[in-house]
Coordinates of C-alpha atoms and ligand atoms in Angstrom, one line a residue:
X1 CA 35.8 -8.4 42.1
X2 CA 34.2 -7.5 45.3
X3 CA 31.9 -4.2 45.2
X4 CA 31.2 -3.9 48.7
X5 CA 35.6 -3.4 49.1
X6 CA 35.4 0.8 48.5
X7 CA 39.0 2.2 48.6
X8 CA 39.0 5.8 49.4
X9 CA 42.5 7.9 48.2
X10 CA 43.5 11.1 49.9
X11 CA 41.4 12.7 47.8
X12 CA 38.7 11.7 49.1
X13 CA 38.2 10.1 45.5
X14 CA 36.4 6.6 46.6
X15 CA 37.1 3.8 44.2
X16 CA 35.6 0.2 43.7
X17 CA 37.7 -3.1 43.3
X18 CA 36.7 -4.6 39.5
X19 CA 39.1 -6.3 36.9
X20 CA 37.0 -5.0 33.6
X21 CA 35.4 -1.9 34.8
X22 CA 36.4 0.7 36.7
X23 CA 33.9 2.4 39.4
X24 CA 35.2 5.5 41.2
X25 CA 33.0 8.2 43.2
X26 CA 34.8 11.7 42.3
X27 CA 33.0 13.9 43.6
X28 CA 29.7 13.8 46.3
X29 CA 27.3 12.5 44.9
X30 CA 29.1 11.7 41.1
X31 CA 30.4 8.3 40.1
X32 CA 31.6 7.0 36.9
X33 CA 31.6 3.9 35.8
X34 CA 34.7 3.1 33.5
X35 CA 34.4 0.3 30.8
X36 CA 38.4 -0.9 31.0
X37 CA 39.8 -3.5 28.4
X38 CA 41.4 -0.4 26.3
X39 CA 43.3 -3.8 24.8
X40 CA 40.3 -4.9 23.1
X41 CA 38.4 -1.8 22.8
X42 CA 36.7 -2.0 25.6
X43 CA 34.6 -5.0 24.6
X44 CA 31.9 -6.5 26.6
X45 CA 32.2 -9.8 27.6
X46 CA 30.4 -11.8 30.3
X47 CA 32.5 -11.0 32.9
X48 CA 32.5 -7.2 31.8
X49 CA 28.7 -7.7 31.9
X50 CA 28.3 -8.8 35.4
X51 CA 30.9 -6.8 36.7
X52 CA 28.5 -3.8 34.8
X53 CA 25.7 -5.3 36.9
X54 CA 27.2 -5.3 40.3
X55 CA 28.3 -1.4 40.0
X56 CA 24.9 -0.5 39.1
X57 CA 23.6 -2.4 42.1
X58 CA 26.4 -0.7 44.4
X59 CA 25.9 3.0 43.1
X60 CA 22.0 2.0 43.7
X61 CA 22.6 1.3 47.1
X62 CA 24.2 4.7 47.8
X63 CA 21.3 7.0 48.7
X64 CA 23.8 10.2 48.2
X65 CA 24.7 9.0 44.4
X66 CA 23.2 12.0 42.3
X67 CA 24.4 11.0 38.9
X68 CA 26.4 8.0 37.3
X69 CA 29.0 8.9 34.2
X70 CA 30.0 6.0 31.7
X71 CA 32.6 6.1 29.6
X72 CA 35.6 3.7 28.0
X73 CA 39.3 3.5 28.8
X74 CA 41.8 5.0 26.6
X75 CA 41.3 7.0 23.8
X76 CA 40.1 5.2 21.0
X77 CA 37.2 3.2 22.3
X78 CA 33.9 3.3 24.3
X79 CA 33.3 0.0 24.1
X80 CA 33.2 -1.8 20.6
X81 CA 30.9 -4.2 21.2
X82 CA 30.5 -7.5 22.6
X83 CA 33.4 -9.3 22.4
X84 CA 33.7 -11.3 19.2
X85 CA 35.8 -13.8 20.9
X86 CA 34.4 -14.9 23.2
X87 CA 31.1 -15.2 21.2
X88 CA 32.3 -16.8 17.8
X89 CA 31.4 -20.4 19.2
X90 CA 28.5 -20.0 21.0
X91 CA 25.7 -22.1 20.8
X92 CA 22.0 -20.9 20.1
X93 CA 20.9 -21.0 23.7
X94 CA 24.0 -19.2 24.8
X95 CA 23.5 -16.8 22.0
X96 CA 20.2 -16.3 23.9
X97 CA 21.5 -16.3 27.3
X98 CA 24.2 -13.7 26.9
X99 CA 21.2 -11.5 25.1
X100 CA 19.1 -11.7 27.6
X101 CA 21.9 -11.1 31.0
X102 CA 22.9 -8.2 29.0
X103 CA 19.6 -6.3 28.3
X104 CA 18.8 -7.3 32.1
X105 CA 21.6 -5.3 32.4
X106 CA 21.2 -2.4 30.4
X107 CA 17.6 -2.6 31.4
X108 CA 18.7 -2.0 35.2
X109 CA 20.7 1.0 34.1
X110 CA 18.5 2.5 32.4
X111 CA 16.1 2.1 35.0
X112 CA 18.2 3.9 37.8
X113 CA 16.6 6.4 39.8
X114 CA 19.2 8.3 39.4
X115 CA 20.2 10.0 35.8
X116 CA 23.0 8.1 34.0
X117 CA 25.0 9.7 30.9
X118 CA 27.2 8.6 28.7
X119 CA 30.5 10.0 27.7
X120 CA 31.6 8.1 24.1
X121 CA 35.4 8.8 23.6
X122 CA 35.8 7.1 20.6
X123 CA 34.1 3.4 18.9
X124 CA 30.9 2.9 20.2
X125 CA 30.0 -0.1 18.0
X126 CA 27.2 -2.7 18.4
X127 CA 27.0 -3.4 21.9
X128 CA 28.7 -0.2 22.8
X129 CA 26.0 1.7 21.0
X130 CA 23.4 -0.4 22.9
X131 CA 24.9 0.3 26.0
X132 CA 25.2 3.9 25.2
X133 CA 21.7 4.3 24.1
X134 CA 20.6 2.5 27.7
X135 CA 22.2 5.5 29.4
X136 CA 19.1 8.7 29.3
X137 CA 21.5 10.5 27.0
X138 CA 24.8 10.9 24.9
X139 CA 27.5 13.1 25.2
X140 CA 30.2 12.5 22.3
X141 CA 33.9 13.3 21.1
X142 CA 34.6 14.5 17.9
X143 CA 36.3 11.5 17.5
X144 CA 33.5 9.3 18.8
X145 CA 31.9 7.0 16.0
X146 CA 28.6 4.8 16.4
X147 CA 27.1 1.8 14.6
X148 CA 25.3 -0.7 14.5
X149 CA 27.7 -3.6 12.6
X150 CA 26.1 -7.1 13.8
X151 CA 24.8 -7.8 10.2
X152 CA 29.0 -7.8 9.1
X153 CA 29.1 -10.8 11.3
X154 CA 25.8 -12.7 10.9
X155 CA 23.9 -11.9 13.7
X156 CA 21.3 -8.9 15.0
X157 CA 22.0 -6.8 17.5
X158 CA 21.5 -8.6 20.8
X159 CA 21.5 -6.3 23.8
X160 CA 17.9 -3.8 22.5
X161 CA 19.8 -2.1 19.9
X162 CA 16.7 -2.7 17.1
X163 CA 13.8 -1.5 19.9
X164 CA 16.2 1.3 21.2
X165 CA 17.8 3.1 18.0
X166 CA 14.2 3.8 16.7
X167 CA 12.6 5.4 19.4
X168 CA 16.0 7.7 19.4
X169 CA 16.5 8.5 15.4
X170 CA 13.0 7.3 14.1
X171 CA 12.3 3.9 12.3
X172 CA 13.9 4.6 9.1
X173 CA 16.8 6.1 10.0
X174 CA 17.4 2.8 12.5
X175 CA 16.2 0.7 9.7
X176 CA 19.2 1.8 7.9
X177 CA 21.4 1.6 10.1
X178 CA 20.5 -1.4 11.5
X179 CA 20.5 -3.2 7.8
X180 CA 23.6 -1.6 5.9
X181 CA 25.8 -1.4 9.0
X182 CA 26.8 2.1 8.0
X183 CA 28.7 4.0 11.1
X184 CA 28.3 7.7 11.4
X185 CA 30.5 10.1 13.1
X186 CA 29.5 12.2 16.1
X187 CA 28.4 15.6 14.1
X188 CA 25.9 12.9 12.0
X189 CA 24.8 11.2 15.5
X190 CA 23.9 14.5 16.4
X191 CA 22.4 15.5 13.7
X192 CA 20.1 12.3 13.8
X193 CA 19.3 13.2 17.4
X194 CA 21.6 10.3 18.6
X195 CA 23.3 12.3 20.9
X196 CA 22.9 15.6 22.3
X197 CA 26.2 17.3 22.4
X198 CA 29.4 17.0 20.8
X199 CA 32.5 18.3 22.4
X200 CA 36.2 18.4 21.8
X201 CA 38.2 14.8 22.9
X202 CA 40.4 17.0 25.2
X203 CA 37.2 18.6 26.5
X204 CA 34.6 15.6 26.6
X205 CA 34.8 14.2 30.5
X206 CA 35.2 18.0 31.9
X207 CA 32.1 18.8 30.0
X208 CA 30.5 15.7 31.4
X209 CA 31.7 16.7 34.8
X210 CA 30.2 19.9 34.5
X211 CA 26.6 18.8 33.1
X212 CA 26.9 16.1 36.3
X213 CA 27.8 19.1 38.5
X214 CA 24.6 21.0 37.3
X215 CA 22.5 17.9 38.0
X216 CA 23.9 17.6 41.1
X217 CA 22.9 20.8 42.6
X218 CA 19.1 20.2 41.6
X219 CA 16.5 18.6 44.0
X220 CA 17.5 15.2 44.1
X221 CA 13.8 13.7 44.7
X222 CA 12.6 16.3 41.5
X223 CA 15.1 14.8 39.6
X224 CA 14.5 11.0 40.1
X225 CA 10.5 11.5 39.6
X226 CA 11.0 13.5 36.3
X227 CA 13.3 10.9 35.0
X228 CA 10.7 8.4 36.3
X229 CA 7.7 10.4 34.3
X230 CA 9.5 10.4 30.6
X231 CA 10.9 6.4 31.8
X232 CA 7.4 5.0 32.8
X233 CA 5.4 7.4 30.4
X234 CA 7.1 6.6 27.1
X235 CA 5.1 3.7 26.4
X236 CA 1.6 4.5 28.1
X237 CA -1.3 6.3 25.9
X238 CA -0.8 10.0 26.2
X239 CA -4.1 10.1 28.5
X240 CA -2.1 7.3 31.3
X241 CA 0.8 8.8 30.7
X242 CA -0.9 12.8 31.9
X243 CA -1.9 10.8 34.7
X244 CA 1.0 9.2 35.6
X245 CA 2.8 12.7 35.5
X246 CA -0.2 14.2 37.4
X247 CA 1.1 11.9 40.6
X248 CA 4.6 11.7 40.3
X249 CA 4.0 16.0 40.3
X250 CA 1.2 15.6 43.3
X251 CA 4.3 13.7 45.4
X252 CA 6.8 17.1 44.9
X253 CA 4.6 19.0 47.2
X254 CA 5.1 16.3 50.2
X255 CA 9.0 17.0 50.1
X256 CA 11.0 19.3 52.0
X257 CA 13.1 20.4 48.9
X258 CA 9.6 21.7 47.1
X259 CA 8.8 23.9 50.1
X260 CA 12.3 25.0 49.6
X261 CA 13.0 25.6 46.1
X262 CA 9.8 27.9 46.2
X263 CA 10.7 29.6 49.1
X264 CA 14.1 30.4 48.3
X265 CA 12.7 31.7 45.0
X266 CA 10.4 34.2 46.1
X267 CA 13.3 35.2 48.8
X268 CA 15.5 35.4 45.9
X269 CA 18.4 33.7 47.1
X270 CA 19.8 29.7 45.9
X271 CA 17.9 26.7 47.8
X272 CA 19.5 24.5 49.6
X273 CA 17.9 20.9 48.9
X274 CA 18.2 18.4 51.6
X275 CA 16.7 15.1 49.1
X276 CA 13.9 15.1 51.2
Ligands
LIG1 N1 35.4 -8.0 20.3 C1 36.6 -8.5 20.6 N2 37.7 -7.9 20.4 C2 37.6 -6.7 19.7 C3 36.4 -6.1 19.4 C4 35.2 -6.8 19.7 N3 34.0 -6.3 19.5 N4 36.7 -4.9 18.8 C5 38.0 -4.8 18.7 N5 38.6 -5.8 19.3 C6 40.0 -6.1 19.5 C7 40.7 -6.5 18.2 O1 40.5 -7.8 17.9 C8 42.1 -6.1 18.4 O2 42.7 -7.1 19.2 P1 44.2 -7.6 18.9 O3 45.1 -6.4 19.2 O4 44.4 -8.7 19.9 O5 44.2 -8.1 17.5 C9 42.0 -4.9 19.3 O6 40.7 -4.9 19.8 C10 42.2 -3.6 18.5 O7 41.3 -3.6 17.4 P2 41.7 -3.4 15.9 O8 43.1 -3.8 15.7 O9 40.7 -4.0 15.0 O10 41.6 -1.8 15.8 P3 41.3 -0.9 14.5 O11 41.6 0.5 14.9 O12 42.0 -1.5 13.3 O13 39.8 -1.1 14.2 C11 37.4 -1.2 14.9 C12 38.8 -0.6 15.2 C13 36.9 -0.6 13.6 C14 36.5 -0.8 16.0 C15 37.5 -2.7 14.8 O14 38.2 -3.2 15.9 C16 36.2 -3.4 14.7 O15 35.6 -3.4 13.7 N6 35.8 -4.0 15.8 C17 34.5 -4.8 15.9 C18 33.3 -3.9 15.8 C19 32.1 -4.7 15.8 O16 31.8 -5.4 14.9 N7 31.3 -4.6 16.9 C20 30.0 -5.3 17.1 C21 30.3 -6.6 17.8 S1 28.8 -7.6 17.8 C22 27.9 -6.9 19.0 O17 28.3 -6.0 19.7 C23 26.5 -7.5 19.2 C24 25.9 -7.2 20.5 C25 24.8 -8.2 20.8 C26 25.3 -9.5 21.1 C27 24.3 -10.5 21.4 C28 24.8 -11.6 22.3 C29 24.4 -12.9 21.9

């Protein structure tokens, strides 16, 4: 693994040199990260984790990165959780330790200043479902099933699953989930506000392309500080959280792109943002 080696394609497509994930650039400014063990349903183990932790860092590093996709290998899986294997004889304090790595983890992508979504293709089971939820939001195949299993197997969820399903579907709804281990399919995940779009297998990644596309285009500098307002706002009292938004809005107007976007609007024509 080595995430500084880029390999670029005559495409222009610029890929990344991983064994358990797969990080490509496809177009400016679009990545997507690939969660690849299709063998075991894309489960996450440690090296999967850190391999996870090193592509966030490198798309973090690229100040022309607009938005990050995620999605899992083949067709039946995003990822279905931490892999069972490699877990079923691990000690209480490695229990622990693999917990906490992997919400470090999550916790970094979630945290991107850039908007991350993820595109569930298929099982998106206990870890999976974490990892999903850790992305800002969820776009899902027809064919995409989430769940929260870990009491099947003795344990809780270990990677925020129990903080992050409730502020998603509500404490009762995650309560449920969480303690019968039921799974629902995507039309139920949307329903239970889960994820916000369901889409055709065939059709799932284009649509994600598209959405990326349309995020692309905006001002980049607009973009990171509203994601940064609902991030950092979420858990402040409504009256820090105004305030909060107050500067993060204040700081627009010393960008080029704000003088832009309001310029090209009352000229009527498209802005062209320059992320500064
Ligand atoms: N870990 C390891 N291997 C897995 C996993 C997994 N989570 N899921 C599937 N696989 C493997 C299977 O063992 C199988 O391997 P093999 O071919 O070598 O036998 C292969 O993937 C294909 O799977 P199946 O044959 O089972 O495929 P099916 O279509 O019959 O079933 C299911 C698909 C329903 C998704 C089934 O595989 C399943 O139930 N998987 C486990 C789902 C699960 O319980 N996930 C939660 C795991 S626990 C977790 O994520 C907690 C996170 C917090 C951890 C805290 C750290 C301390």
């Amino acid at each position: 693994m080595n995430d500084n080696n880029a390999l670029s394609d005559n495409a222009g497509t610029k890929s990344f040199d991983y064994d358990n994930i797969l990080l490509e650039q496809v177009e400016a400014g679009i990545y997507r990260l690939t969660i690849n063990r299709p063998k075991s349903l894309n489960a996450l183990n440690a090296q999967t984790g850190d391999e996870l932790y090193a592509a966030i860092q490198a798309v973090g590093r690229d100040p022309e990165a607009r938005v990050l996709l995620l999605t899992g290998a083949g067709e039946k899986a995003f990822v279905a959780g931490a892999d069972i294997v490699e877990m079923q004889d691990f000690s209480a304090i490695e229990g622990r330790a693999f917990s906490q790595h992997t919400i470090r983890t999550f916790r970094a992508l979630e945290t991107m200043n850039i908007p991350v979504i993820a595109a569930v293709n298929g099982y998106c089971l206990g870890g999976g479902c974490e990892l999903a939820m850790s992305c800002d939001w969820i776009l899902a195949s027809e064919k995409a099933v989430f769940g929260q299993p870990e009491v099947n197997l003795g344990i809780t969820p270990g990677f925020g699953g129990s903080q992050r399903l409730g502020r998603l579907v509500g404490r009762a709804m995650a309560l449920e989930l969480l303690i019968t281990g039921r799974q629902v399919k995507a039309n139920e995940a949307l329903t239970i506000g889960l994820v916000n779009h369901v889409y055709p297998a065939e059709a799932l990644m284009d649509e994600a392309l598209a959405m990326a596309r349309l995020i692309a285009a905006k001002a980049p500098i607009a973009v990171r500080l509203a994601k940064e307002a609902v991030q950092r706002g979420q858990d402040l009292d409504l009256d820090n959280a105004c305030a909060l938004e107050s500067q993060l809005f204040g700081l627009c107007f010393s960008t080029a792109d704000q003088k832009e976007g309001m310029k090209a609007f009352v000229e009527k024509r498209k802005a062209k943002f320059k992320n500064c």
